[in-house]
XYZ file of C-alpha atoms in Angstrom:
768
model
C 149.222 27.845 83.852
C 152.619 30.291 83.818
C 150.408 33.199 82.320
C 147.245 32.920 84.832
C 149.462 34.197 87.771
C 150.671 37.379 86.438
C 146.879 37.810 84.684
C 145.410 37.513 87.960
C 147.965 39.804 89.665
C 147.158 41.933 87.109
C 143.409 41.944 87.484
C 143.869 42.319 91.274
C 145.921 45.400 90.954
C 143.354 46.492 88.439
C 140.631 45.737 90.632
C 142.119 47.043 93.662
C 142.682 50.551 91.388
C 139.522 50.606 90.115
C 138.081 50.329 93.858
C 140.047 53.070 95.138
C 139.413 55.314 92.260
C 135.629 54.682 92.992
C 136.086 55.401 96.651
C 137.634 58.567 95.770
C 134.573 59.483 93.052
C 131.647 58.652 95.442
C 133.019 60.209 98.519
C 134.736 63.566 97.166
C 131.972 66.215 98.800
C 132.500 64.179 102.174
C 136.587 64.243 101.759
C 136.102 68.324 100.452
C 133.943 68.947 103.534
C 137.092 67.154 105.349
C 139.450 69.391 103.562
C 137.712 72.786 104.313
C 137.197 71.746 107.980
C 140.924 71.125 108.258
C 141.353 74.349 106.538
C 139.795 76.464 108.962
C 141.451 74.535 111.550
C 144.985 75.576 110.072
C 143.752 79.317 109.390
C 142.553 79.580 112.824
C 146.164 78.399 113.866
C 147.625 80.478 111.308
C 145.511 83.629 113.493
C 147.056 82.644 116.370
C 150.570 82.838 115.399
C 150.438 85.857 113.755
C 148.929 87.552 116.868
C 151.229 86.091 119.055
C 154.090 87.289 116.592
C 152.538 90.786 116.800
C 152.594 90.706 120.492
C 156.327 89.698 120.823
C 157.755 91.164 117.936
C 159.955 94.450 119.137
C 162.608 96.746 117.816
C 165.753 94.389 116.951
C 163.628 91.314 116.912
C 162.591 89.088 113.831
C 160.521 86.345 113.101
C 161.945 82.837 113.081
C 162.887 81.628 109.862
C 160.940 78.217 110.437
C 157.770 80.492 111.342
C 158.275 82.294 108.139
C 158.855 79.299 106.100
C 155.738 77.791 107.903
C 153.743 80.911 107.251
C 154.706 80.675 103.853
C 153.371 76.616 103.627
C 149.936 77.737 105.178
C 149.582 80.585 101.955
C 150.791 77.896 99.507
C 148.180 75.165 100.406
C 145.515 77.771 100.847
C 146.051 78.560 97.461
C 146.023 75.145 96.531
C 142.744 74.457 98.217
C 141.075 77.250 96.322
C 142.187 76.075 93.155
C 140.599 72.747 94.089
C 137.658 74.394 95.492
C 137.097 76.452 92.467
C 137.146 73.157 90.178
C 134.682 71.391 92.169
C 132.238 74.080 90.788
C 132.406 72.707 87.095
C 133.360 69.140 87.545
C 132.587 66.024 85.006
C 131.879 62.940 86.167
C 134.947 61.440 84.925
C 137.364 63.681 86.631
C 135.451 63.253 90.009
C 137.951 60.265 90.946
C 140.964 61.777 90.259
C 139.844 64.898 91.983
C 138.858 63.036 94.892
C 142.349 61.189 95.308
C 144.143 65.435 95.261
C 141.679 65.637 97.859
C 142.422 63.261 100.075
C 146.025 64.055 99.868
C 145.594 67.092 100.154
C 144.026 66.835 103.596
C 147.198 64.964 104.395
C 149.317 67.512 103.698
C 147.129 70.313 105.683
C 147.454 68.093 108.800
C 151.199 67.944 108.347
C 151.270 71.580 108.464
C 149.053 71.621 111.072
C 151.308 69.686 113.313
C 154.359 71.613 112.263
C 152.300 74.886 113.247
C 152.448 73.798 117.097
C 155.493 75.576 117.594
C 156.732 75.452 121.589
C 159.437 78.116 121.846
C 159.174 81.990 121.160
C 157.876 82.825 117.068
C 160.678 85.649 117.258
C 164.705 86.030 117.546
C 166.876 88.938 118.375
C 167.377 90.300 114.359
C 171.115 88.918 113.677
C 171.232 92.297 111.290
C 170.619 94.354 114.551
C 173.021 92.483 116.805
C 175.761 94.622 118.418
C 173.677 97.789 117.657
C 174.815 100.711 119.415
C 172.724 102.187 121.949
C 171.263 105.580 121.489
C 173.232 107.505 124.195
C 172.502 110.041 126.762
C 174.390 112.996 127.105
C 176.970 112.195 130.014
C 178.592 114.671 132.211
C 181.395 113.938 134.023
C 182.014 109.807 134.936
C 185.634 109.650 132.633
C 187.272 108.348 135.546
C 184.897 105.621 136.259
C 184.513 104.967 132.795
C 188.309 104.609 132.595
C 188.571 102.286 135.725
C 186.043 99.531 133.976
C 187.617 99.870 130.898
C 190.826 99.078 132.584
C 189.488 96.186 134.396
C 188.078 94.753 131.028
C 191.001 94.847 129.377
C 193.059 93.240 132.374
C 193.953 89.611 132.247
C 194.013 89.467 136.084
C 190.294 90.481 136.321
C 187.589 88.583 134.868
C 184.641 89.892 136.588
C 183.484 93.610 137.620
C 180.917 94.823 139.312
C 179.531 98.701 139.197
C 177.890 99.964 142.027
C 176.003 103.236 143.338
C 172.761 104.268 144.294
C 169.880 104.400 141.974
C 169.902 107.036 139.646
C 173.762 107.674 140.055
C 174.091 106.384 136.177
C 175.517 103.002 136.193
C 173.417 101.721 133.427
C 174.251 105.371 130.921
C 177.875 104.598 131.832
C 177.752 101.015 131.046
C 175.972 101.802 127.757
C 178.800 104.243 126.834
C 181.266 100.964 127.468
C 179.063 98.890 125.381
C 179.377 101.269 122.444
C 182.916 101.883 122.896
C 183.540 97.915 122.919
C 181.629 97.352 119.776
C 183.302 100.630 117.967
C 187.148 98.697 119.213
C 185.963 95.352 117.974
C 185.887 96.593 114.430
C 189.265 97.596 114.123
C 190.969 94.804 116.605
C 188.106 92.064 117.466
C 188.456 91.493 121.135
C 185.215 89.525 121.551
C 183.504 87.600 119.778
C 180.421 88.462 121.012
C 178.965 91.223 123.511
C 175.863 90.756 124.974
C 173.774 93.123 127.488
C 170.859 91.414 129.215
C 168.540 93.834 131.643
C 167.887 91.616 134.739
C 165.644 93.985 137.104
C 164.299 93.953 140.572
C 162.203 90.467 140.859
C 165.064 87.803 140.044
C 163.733 85.187 137.504
C 166.127 82.545 136.732
C 164.086 81.072 134.077
C 163.819 84.476 132.421
C 167.353 85.286 132.645
C 168.503 82.250 130.978
C 165.671 83.422 127.911
C 167.100 86.502 127.769
C 170.428 85.232 127.724
C 169.720 82.967 125.012
C 167.867 85.146 122.736
C 170.817 87.760 123.034
C 172.644 84.684 121.450
C 170.271 83.095 119.258
C 169.616 80.140 120.640
C 166.449 78.276 119.788
C 164.516 76.195 121.485
C 166.043 76.014 125.184
C 164.799 72.664 126.941
C 162.393 73.076 129.821
C 164.042 71.883 133.082
C 166.446 74.399 134.261
C 169.357 72.453 134.642
C 169.419 71.391 130.911
C 168.938 75.022 130.076
C 172.087 75.952 131.863
C 173.914 73.374 130.659
C 172.809 74.607 126.821
C 173.582 78.223 127.809
C 176.991 77.065 129.634
C 178.046 74.829 126.731
C 177.507 77.819 123.988
C 179.302 80.690 126.412
C 182.452 78.674 126.758
C 182.963 78.257 123.117
C 183.341 81.986 122.683
C 185.015 84.972 124.090
C 182.257 87.256 125.111
C 181.705 90.313 127.347
C 178.103 89.542 129.305
C 176.733 92.624 130.751
C 173.966 92.100 133.431
C 172.257 95.291 134.105
C 170.113 96.190 137.127
C 170.882 93.327 139.427
C 169.113 93.393 142.781
C 169.685 90.144 144.203
C 172.539 87.244 144.234
C 172.439 84.257 142.623
C 175.107 81.304 141.801
C 176.024 81.586 138.134
C 176.507 78.186 137.347
C 172.650 77.635 138.090
C 172.101 79.833 135.471
C 174.421 78.545 132.728
C 176.889 81.286 132.911
C 180.366 80.301 132.880
C 182.820 81.939 135.822
C 185.445 84.085 133.496
C 189.036 82.867 134.161
C 192.065 83.817 132.347
C 192.107 80.683 129.918
C 188.745 81.940 127.875
C 189.590 85.565 127.974
C 185.514 86.374 128.658
C 184.155 89.079 131.025
C 181.074 89.608 133.031
C 180.284 92.835 134.381
C 177.283 93.560 136.720
C 175.400 96.789 137.646
C 173.743 96.924 141.120
C 172.805 99.279 143.797
C 174.858 97.238 146.584
C 178.518 95.658 146.393
C 177.198 93.023 148.661
C 175.345 91.725 145.979
C 178.572 91.933 143.628
C 180.754 90.235 145.875
C 178.469 87.712 146.545
C 178.028 86.974 142.678
C 181.816 86.760 142.853
C 183.024 90.262 141.406
C 186.607 90.526 142.662
C 186.730 94.533 141.388
C 184.066 96.675 142.878
C 184.204 100.162 140.847
C 181.720 102.693 143.090
C 180.108 105.529 141.059
C 180.396 108.705 142.717
C 177.713 111.433 142.733
C 178.899 114.428 140.234
C 180.741 117.438 141.407
C 179.332 120.956 141.528
C 180.467 121.686 138.379
C 179.493 118.784 137.103
C 176.227 118.859 138.392
C 175.444 122.852 136.761
C 177.090 121.569 133.505
C 174.511 118.681 133.141
C 171.595 120.747 134.231
C 172.568 123.667 131.967
C 172.615 120.804 129.122
C 169.206 120.230 129.923
C 167.393 123.608 130.000
C 169.914 125.571 127.841
C 172.729 128.061 128.979
C 170.500 130.874 127.951
C 168.802 130.923 131.308
C 172.545 132.344 132.359
C 171.375 135.667 130.780
C 168.566 136.302 133.196
C 169.928 138.834 135.739
C 170.104 137.364 139.416
C 169.067 133.872 138.681
C 172.924 132.273 139.047
C 172.509 131.987 142.914
C 169.231 130.595 142.826
C 170.062 128.398 140.246
C 173.361 127.481 141.926
C 171.113 126.309 145.006
C 168.275 124.326 142.853
C 171.209 122.314 141.105
C 173.170 121.747 144.951
C 169.386 120.413 146.114
C 170.173 117.464 143.381
C 173.200 115.904 145.627
C 174.973 115.330 142.059
C 172.600 112.529 140.839
C 172.317 112.894 137.238
C 168.886 111.358 137.078
C 167.554 113.933 139.563
C 169.188 116.647 137.581
C 167.850 115.605 133.920
C 164.535 115.431 135.740
C 164.450 118.633 137.519
C 166.037 120.565 134.513
C 163.647 119.187 132.256
C 160.766 120.599 134.273
C 162.453 123.971 134.434
C 163.415 124.357 130.431
C 161.731 127.105 129.061
C 160.997 129.560 132.478
C 163.101 132.578 132.726
C 160.915 134.337 135.154
C 163.089 134.501 138.646
C 160.263 134.429 140.982
C 158.879 130.988 139.192
C 162.405 129.701 139.970
C 162.467 130.973 143.331
C 159.471 129.480 144.238
C 160.768 126.189 142.299
C 163.766 126.157 145.180
C 161.361 126.434 148.407
C 159.290 123.797 146.426
C 162.048 121.436 146.387
C 163.525 121.908 149.393
C 160.281 120.906 150.824
C 159.929 117.853 148.714
C 163.479 116.817 150.109
C 163.353 117.597 153.744
C 159.694 115.640 153.916
C 161.059 112.057 153.555
C 164.196 110.728 154.767
C 166.127 107.338 154.095
C 168.211 107.013 150.710
C 165.708 105.862 148.302
C 162.686 108.274 149.337
C 165.195 110.725 149.605
C 165.678 110.198 145.641
C 161.958 110.090 144.776
C 161.615 113.223 147.164
C 163.578 115.089 144.575
C 162.125 113.470 141.466
C 158.067 113.902 142.751
C 159.090 117.703 142.588
C 158.791 117.074 139.038
C 156.022 115.274 138.997
C 154.311 117.840 141.039
C 154.904 120.492 138.438
C 153.086 118.464 135.847
C 150.232 120.129 137.868
C 147.341 118.709 135.826
C 146.093 115.929 137.488
C 145.094 113.819 134.264
C 148.809 114.196 132.740
C 149.931 113.013 136.501
C 147.621 109.990 136.046
C 148.947 109.113 132.640
C 152.378 109.063 133.986
C 151.755 106.889 137.024
C 149.821 104.822 134.682
C 153.093 103.720 132.882
C 154.261 101.986 136.341
C 151.657 99.167 135.804
C 153.922 97.536 132.944
C 156.757 95.431 133.855
C 160.191 96.810 135.042
C 161.996 98.003 132.004
C 159.306 97.621 129.604
C 159.196 98.849 126.114
C 155.358 100.239 126.432
C 153.560 100.829 123.083
C 152.644 104.149 122.503
C 149.082 103.155 120.726
C 148.594 100.907 123.732
C 149.139 103.456 126.072
C 146.843 105.812 124.631
C 144.122 103.542 124.437
C 144.364 102.262 128.162
C 144.226 106.631 128.680
C 141.304 106.947 126.644
C 139.542 103.977 128.279
C 140.712 105.373 131.772
C 138.998 108.850 131.248
C 142.434 110.750 131.259
C 141.978 112.418 128.107
C 138.506 113.708 128.656
C 136.066 113.065 125.309
C 136.392 113.927 122.016
C 136.991 112.019 118.529
C 139.245 109.061 118.407
C 141.446 111.634 116.392
C 141.744 114.031 118.813
C 142.305 111.937 121.905
C 145.303 110.140 119.885
C 146.327 113.668 119.156
C 146.004 114.559 122.917
C 147.608 111.071 123.933
C 150.905 111.626 121.819
C 150.979 114.979 123.166
C 151.644 113.889 126.714
C 153.756 111.347 126.047
C 155.939 114.007 124.233
C 155.664 116.319 126.786
C 156.601 113.613 129.417
C 160.060 112.381 127.381
C 160.850 116.164 127.134
C 160.716 116.550 131.324
C 162.422 113.322 131.061
C 159.940 111.319 133.226
C 159.558 108.892 130.274
C 162.434 107.977 127.727
C 161.670 107.400 124.392
C 162.649 103.552 122.902
C 161.949 103.707 119.060
C 158.112 103.588 118.516
C 157.691 102.971 122.247
C 158.142 104.428 125.594
C 160.142 103.309 128.759
C 160.224 103.981 132.407
C 163.424 104.214 133.952
C 163.567 101.877 136.705
C 164.114 104.854 139.455
C 160.780 106.579 138.055
C 158.781 103.405 138.343
C 159.699 102.809 142.225
C 159.027 106.636 142.521
C 155.497 106.313 140.677
C 154.730 103.274 142.902
C 156.198 104.833 146.184
C 153.519 107.666 145.227
C 150.470 105.334 144.780
C 151.502 102.708 147.699
C 149.069 101.023 149.003
C 146.535 101.836 145.860
C 148.475 100.407 143.064
C 149.307 96.586 143.268
C 151.620 95.827 140.808
C 153.562 92.188 140.475
C 153.432 92.531 136.531
C 156.128 89.941 134.454
C 157.472 88.685 137.711
C 156.667 84.718 137.020
C 153.426 85.222 139.260
C 151.575 81.956 139.110
C 149.151 82.368 141.859
C 147.543 85.576 143.258
C 148.152 87.123 146.204
C 145.422 86.398 149.317
C 142.156 88.371 149.224
C 144.126 90.245 152.378
C 146.515 92.327 150.354
C 143.531 93.709 148.128
C 141.717 95.996 150.512
C 142.574 99.526 149.724
C 143.757 98.813 145.890
C 142.504 101.069 143.402
C 144.730 99.953 140.217
C 145.758 95.936 140.005
C 148.352 94.875 137.491
C 149.112 90.829 137.202
C 150.013 91.169 133.224
C 152.455 88.962 131.876
C 152.454 86.226 134.649
C 151.912 82.483 134.523
C 148.700 82.620 136.647
C 146.846 79.125 135.508
C 143.416 79.515 137.697
C 141.934 81.999 139.870
C 139.913 79.520 142.689
C 136.895 80.022 144.178
C 138.626 80.581 147.708
C 139.695 84.205 146.214
C 136.856 86.814 146.332
C 138.343 90.144 147.282
C 136.835 92.677 149.332
C 137.945 95.702 147.015
C 135.443 98.190 146.386
C 137.535 100.826 145.238
C 139.490 98.931 142.410
C 138.901 100.601 139.178
C 141.377 98.574 136.782
C 142.402 94.906 136.799
C 144.659 94.165 134.082
C 145.582 90.150 133.570
C 146.405 90.083 129.801
C 149.216 87.973 128.642
C 148.348 85.213 131.450
C 148.509 82.656 128.555
C 148.063 79.725 130.872
C 144.974 80.975 132.735
C 142.046 78.941 132.021
C 139.595 79.421 134.594
C 138.418 82.252 136.461
C 135.805 81.479 139.416
C 132.279 82.835 139.575
C 133.111 84.410 143.257
C 136.130 86.342 141.958
C 134.363 89.802 140.251
C 131.972 89.586 142.997
C 133.231 92.587 145.439
C 134.471 94.615 142.611
C 131.466 96.984 141.951
C 133.708 100.091 140.840
C 135.467 98.048 138.632
C 136.022 100.363 135.323
C 138.586 98.588 132.983
C 138.771 94.407 132.694
C 141.743 93.336 130.650
C 142.009 89.739 130.109
C 143.336 89.605 126.549
C 145.390 86.674 125.225
C 144.364 84.673 128.157
C 143.096 80.915 127.793
C 139.703 81.133 129.092
C 136.835 79.117 127.642
C 134.220 81.413 129.451
C 133.541 84.767 131.041
C 131.846 84.156 134.571
C 128.639 85.289 134.456
C 129.291 87.527 137.642
C 130.721 90.198 134.914
C 127.256 90.919 134.162
C 126.758 92.688 137.289
C 129.927 94.944 136.411
C 127.840 98.035 136.093
C 130.652 100.813 136.386
C 132.541 98.711 133.644
C 134.164 101.455 130.924
C 136.364 99.030 129.060
C 135.854 94.955 128.394
C 139.150 94.139 126.572
C 138.974 90.251 125.558
C 141.392 90.353 122.503
C 143.477 87.032 121.579
C 141.136 84.999 123.820
C 141.208 82.125 121.170
C 139.399 79.510 123.412
C 136.875 81.955 124.660
C 133.465 80.694 123.717
C 131.028 82.096 126.268
C 130.351 85.799 127.058
C 127.640 86.427 129.872
C 125.041 89.071 129.022
C 125.643 92.616 128.958
C 122.681 94.065 129.186
C 123.286 95.776 132.352
C 126.818 97.313 131.568
C 125.226 100.501 130.299
C 128.389 102.450 131.008
C 130.483 100.307 128.784
C 132.351 102.263 125.980
C 134.939 99.973 124.763
C 134.277 96.104 123.761
C 136.971 94.108 122.372
C 136.299 90.603 121.118
C 138.982 90.293 118.423
C 140.474 86.824 117.832
C 137.986 85.012 120.595
C 136.130 81.926 119.488
C 132.906 83.450 119.908
C 130.148 82.040 117.426
C 127.487 84.839 118.437
C 127.576 88.016 119.696
C 127.010 88.522 123.584
C 123.363 89.103 124.478
C 122.364 92.336 125.521
C 124.713 94.222 123.081
C 122.341 96.405 121.352
C 121.503 97.894 125.120
C 125.351 99.295 124.914
C 124.361 103.042 123.918
C 127.364 104.443 125.062
C 129.607 102.198 123.247
C 132.215 103.796 121.437
C 134.610 101.133 120.347
C 133.662 97.773 119.122
C 135.711 94.869 117.543
C 133.903 91.891 116.312
C 137.050 90.509 114.361
C 137.033 86.782 114.494
C 137.046 83.741 112.575
C 134.127 82.229 114.234
C 131.242 84.233 114.260
C 128.488 83.065 112.442
C 125.690 85.541 112.452
C 125.260 89.540 113.199
C 121.410 89.902 114.194
C 119.521 92.947 112.053
C 119.070 96.124 113.683
C 121.892 95.567 116.432
C 124.558 98.275 114.621
C 121.796 101.241 114.958
C 121.346 101.260 118.368
C 124.978 101.656 118.857
C 125.067 105.434 117.772
C 127.993 106.740 119.827
C 130.405 104.305 117.801
C 133.826 105.941 116.583
C 135.673 102.913 115.854
C 133.997 99.611 114.662
C 136.198 96.438 113.208
C 133.746 93.771 111.658
C 135.653 91.658 109.283
C 134.437 88.796 109.381
C 135.228 86.236 106.729
C 132.431 83.935 107.396
C 129.328 84.951 104.558
C 126.577 83.971 107.058
C 127.839 87.437 108.556
C 126.147 89.676 106.531
C 126.788 93.683 106.762
C 123.646 96.103 106.624
C 124.715 99.071 104.477
C 121.794 101.425 105.635
C 122.496 99.940 109.139
C 126.189 100.794 108.981
C 124.915 104.219 107.088
C 123.109 105.187 110.599
C 126.315 104.976 112.243
C 127.332 108.976 111.755
C 129.957 109.187 114.339
C 132.578 106.434 112.719
C 135.762 107.335 112.487
C 137.651 104.075 112.236
C 135.617 101.707 110.268
C 136.792 97.516 109.173
C 133.761 95.981 107.315
C 133.020 93.743 104.600
C 129.826 93.898 102.445
C 128.464 90.998 100.368
C 126.100 92.438 98.359
C 126.776 95.621 95.880
C 123.758 97.343 97.110
C 125.121 97.806 100.654
C 128.459 98.940 99.357
C 126.599 101.768 97.407
C 124.317 102.532 100.761
C 127.410 102.926 102.644
C 129.438 104.872 100.252
C 127.142 107.247 99.802
C 126.552 107.977 103.347
C 130.182 108.781 103.947
C 130.859 111.106 101.050
C 131.456 114.554 102.414
C 132.823 113.146 106.078
C 136.152 113.665 107.153
C 137.437 109.755 106.757
C 140.090 108.816 109.376
C 140.463 105.027 108.935
C 138.990 103.068 106.278
C 138.466 99.197 105.395
C 136.316 97.997 102.987
C 135.936 94.809 101.365
C 133.366 94.190 98.857
C 133.394 90.573 97.943
C 131.282 87.637 96.755
C 130.299 85.172 99.553
C 132.441 82.641 97.839
C 135.424 85.099 97.850
C 138.282 83.896 100.064
C 141.196 86.513 100.686
C 142.868 88.512 103.322
C 144.292 91.765 101.381
C 144.422 93.613 104.492
C 148.048 93.180 104.800
C 148.593 94.666 101.548
C 147.442 97.865 102.402
C 148.549 98.325 105.649
C 149.197 101.454 106.647
C 146.893 103.345 104.294
C 144.022 105.626 105.594
C 141.704 104.433 103.230
C 141.292 101.065 101.237
C 137.998 100.158 99.460
C 137.713 96.190 98.237
C 135.629 94.918 95.149
C 134.773 91.764 93.119
C 134.240 92.499 89.410
C 132.565 88.971 89.597
C 129.333 90.948 90.638
C 130.082 94.237 88.393
C 129.564 94.983 84.812
C 131.983 97.683 83.406
C 129.195 100.163 84.105
C 128.469 99.624 87.342
C 132.822 99.930 87.895
C 132.225 103.108 86.604
C 129.612 104.220 88.852
C 131.055 102.580 92.266
C 134.666 104.341 91.598
C 132.270 108.016 90.717
C 130.651 107.011 94.002
C 134.080 106.026 96.071
C 136.364 108.777 94.593
C 133.831 111.549 94.498
C 135.061 112.638 91.065
C 135.006 111.410 87.103
C 137.194 108.665 86.547
C 140.125 109.688 84.268
C 140.510 113.106 85.939
C 144.213 114.312 86.864
C 143.717 112.787 90.424
C 143.184 109.397 88.928
C 146.762 108.053 88.674
C 145.332 104.994 86.949
C 141.606 104.124 85.522
C 142.215 100.537 83.565
C 138.114 100.638 82.544
C 138.450 100.707 78.771
C 139.100 97.066 78.765
C 139.276 94.205 81.281
C 142.858 94.177 83.009
C 144.219 90.818 83.044
C 145.927 90.964 86.298
C 144.244 89.305 89.236
C 144.684 92.147 91.785
C 144.850 95.669 90.902
C 146.030 98.831 93.068
C 144.005 101.680 91.906
C 145.406 105.340 93.355
C 141.876 107.209 93.007
C 142.780 110.359 95.330
C 145.604 110.766 97.596
C 143.585 109.592 100.881
C 141.605 106.922 98.728
C 143.113 103.502 97.657
C 141.093 100.678 95.700
C 142.580 97.208 95.913
C 140.495 95.693 93.209
C 139.994 91.815 93.359
C 139.531 90.456 89.369
C 138.055 87.309 88.125
């Protein structure tokens, strides 16, 4: 009897294990389908995360370690799933139960990784390796007394808060950048402060954004949402360290405690410095010392002017008096001096200088009021650009938020869409765009910022002054609702980018017949747009709704017959795009990263289309005979992972104007057909992927920055075919001096092999 109970328990346990085994055995296919569905969901989230990282990443910032670890987890689990999937292709009956159990466990792992990937905070932070990196300084003429005065107050135990005041363009920010660099240098030999923090506040004050900027500068992650709790976290962190906090470009007073900035006192040894155009603002915030920045003296003004034009102009006879008068018209303002000198650089004709003096005098006397007089001086340099397209390129920069670092390529793409760069190949247009940007930087109308450009806040104010009332710009201001219809009356270009608008209601149907550009990108909470919103926008050329959460585009978009560019990049919730049949003028359609499953109706009617991006995880098919009808295409991105989306090589070959192409061929015959068609062509940027329908890889990051990359999967090729394909691609015999590596004598053992076939041609080979 004593043996019966253990035997029964053992049989029960064995029976349970057997049932579980049979359950795994019987439901293997269903669970495998569940796993692949979860994998698709995971990779969609991964794609969104990578896209968001790309938009947030800037110089001096890096991806959070938590996010890096998550991306590695995704890579690992994808490899594991691929291994399981391969094992299911050749599986014995006895292995099904064991594999079914592994599949079930992997489903749970994927679910966990999906939950971990729902990040609530920012995906990037300030790079600790660049913390405290000095500013690249502009030439500073004079101001030594001002710098000495500010430094004295910073080193004194009596004054914890210092205000630096002066009119726009007087040099407050430049002076403080020199102070900031000097603090960093002094800290190397004698540590004065544990942290030196620089935050730009800008004209539209937003307490939440200011709190986040301070947190980013201090590498504080995941601030709580309520403002009071955010303030408590910041206050606690700042009180623990001896710091200098520089708040640049403050326009209105606010209470430090509400932000979370502790008032500097003798006991904590910290300092707070504000720069502002108003000493009233500085005193409201609590600055006990105010340092006024005066205009430059005549001698300092002349030295700064010559620093920008070069001293060679002094050798021109009879120019000295005119030069002195022009410098005098600048009224000691460093920004005006730099901009006007930049526009006269390289000119040695006395007649031109005399004419410039007359024009500058007219600009200054035509406006009254301190700010407007500054704009008058700066507008002189704007007018000297002469070319209206270049002037429009400059004015376009004011559509971005204040103090924003504008990516060069993104800006040039807008200029192309607007027609400012006229027509030509994409390479020619981008070359022309970079040339214009360089001219604007050399003329001091824009500032270089690494791979980006910036617009000085006074230059931006001047641009908006010039375009008033035809520009309506509320970019990056924390806007939650769009302005009422009465504010849209005369506008030509509108920018509400980078805000928190969640809905455009039916009550808003603005009558704006002259509106040509509408920028609504990066309103991530925007989910709904009413049908009536676009009803009276009959002149609209550019519509950018990228990185919003809209699920469908209103049908009224189908009637925007003048539309040149429709940008929906990163709208991951977007499932419906109405018919594009009437949009005959459309030249750019960007659907990258959207949730569409089929191409929009009427796509084949867009005969003027030059740019098409259909790189999306969800697209299920590409109808036959669409591509040949888009004969003007210069840029085509059709890298779609689903094997049901098939590229026809002969159709692609008929696109004779293509310069930039990313695509995937499932069949060798299509690949060969396309490769033959591009022989002898001037390639600009090509990414061709040749893979079997079951191949699962994304090798694009491995060849980032390469002009031409071709992909193969050897499962479809014999040795002879390999040789022939590479002869076609490279355009020369394998093994010639141009071929650095040609491993065709025997099969290589590595899974991936990078072949340098030609200086402009790279092949990344996927091996079985």
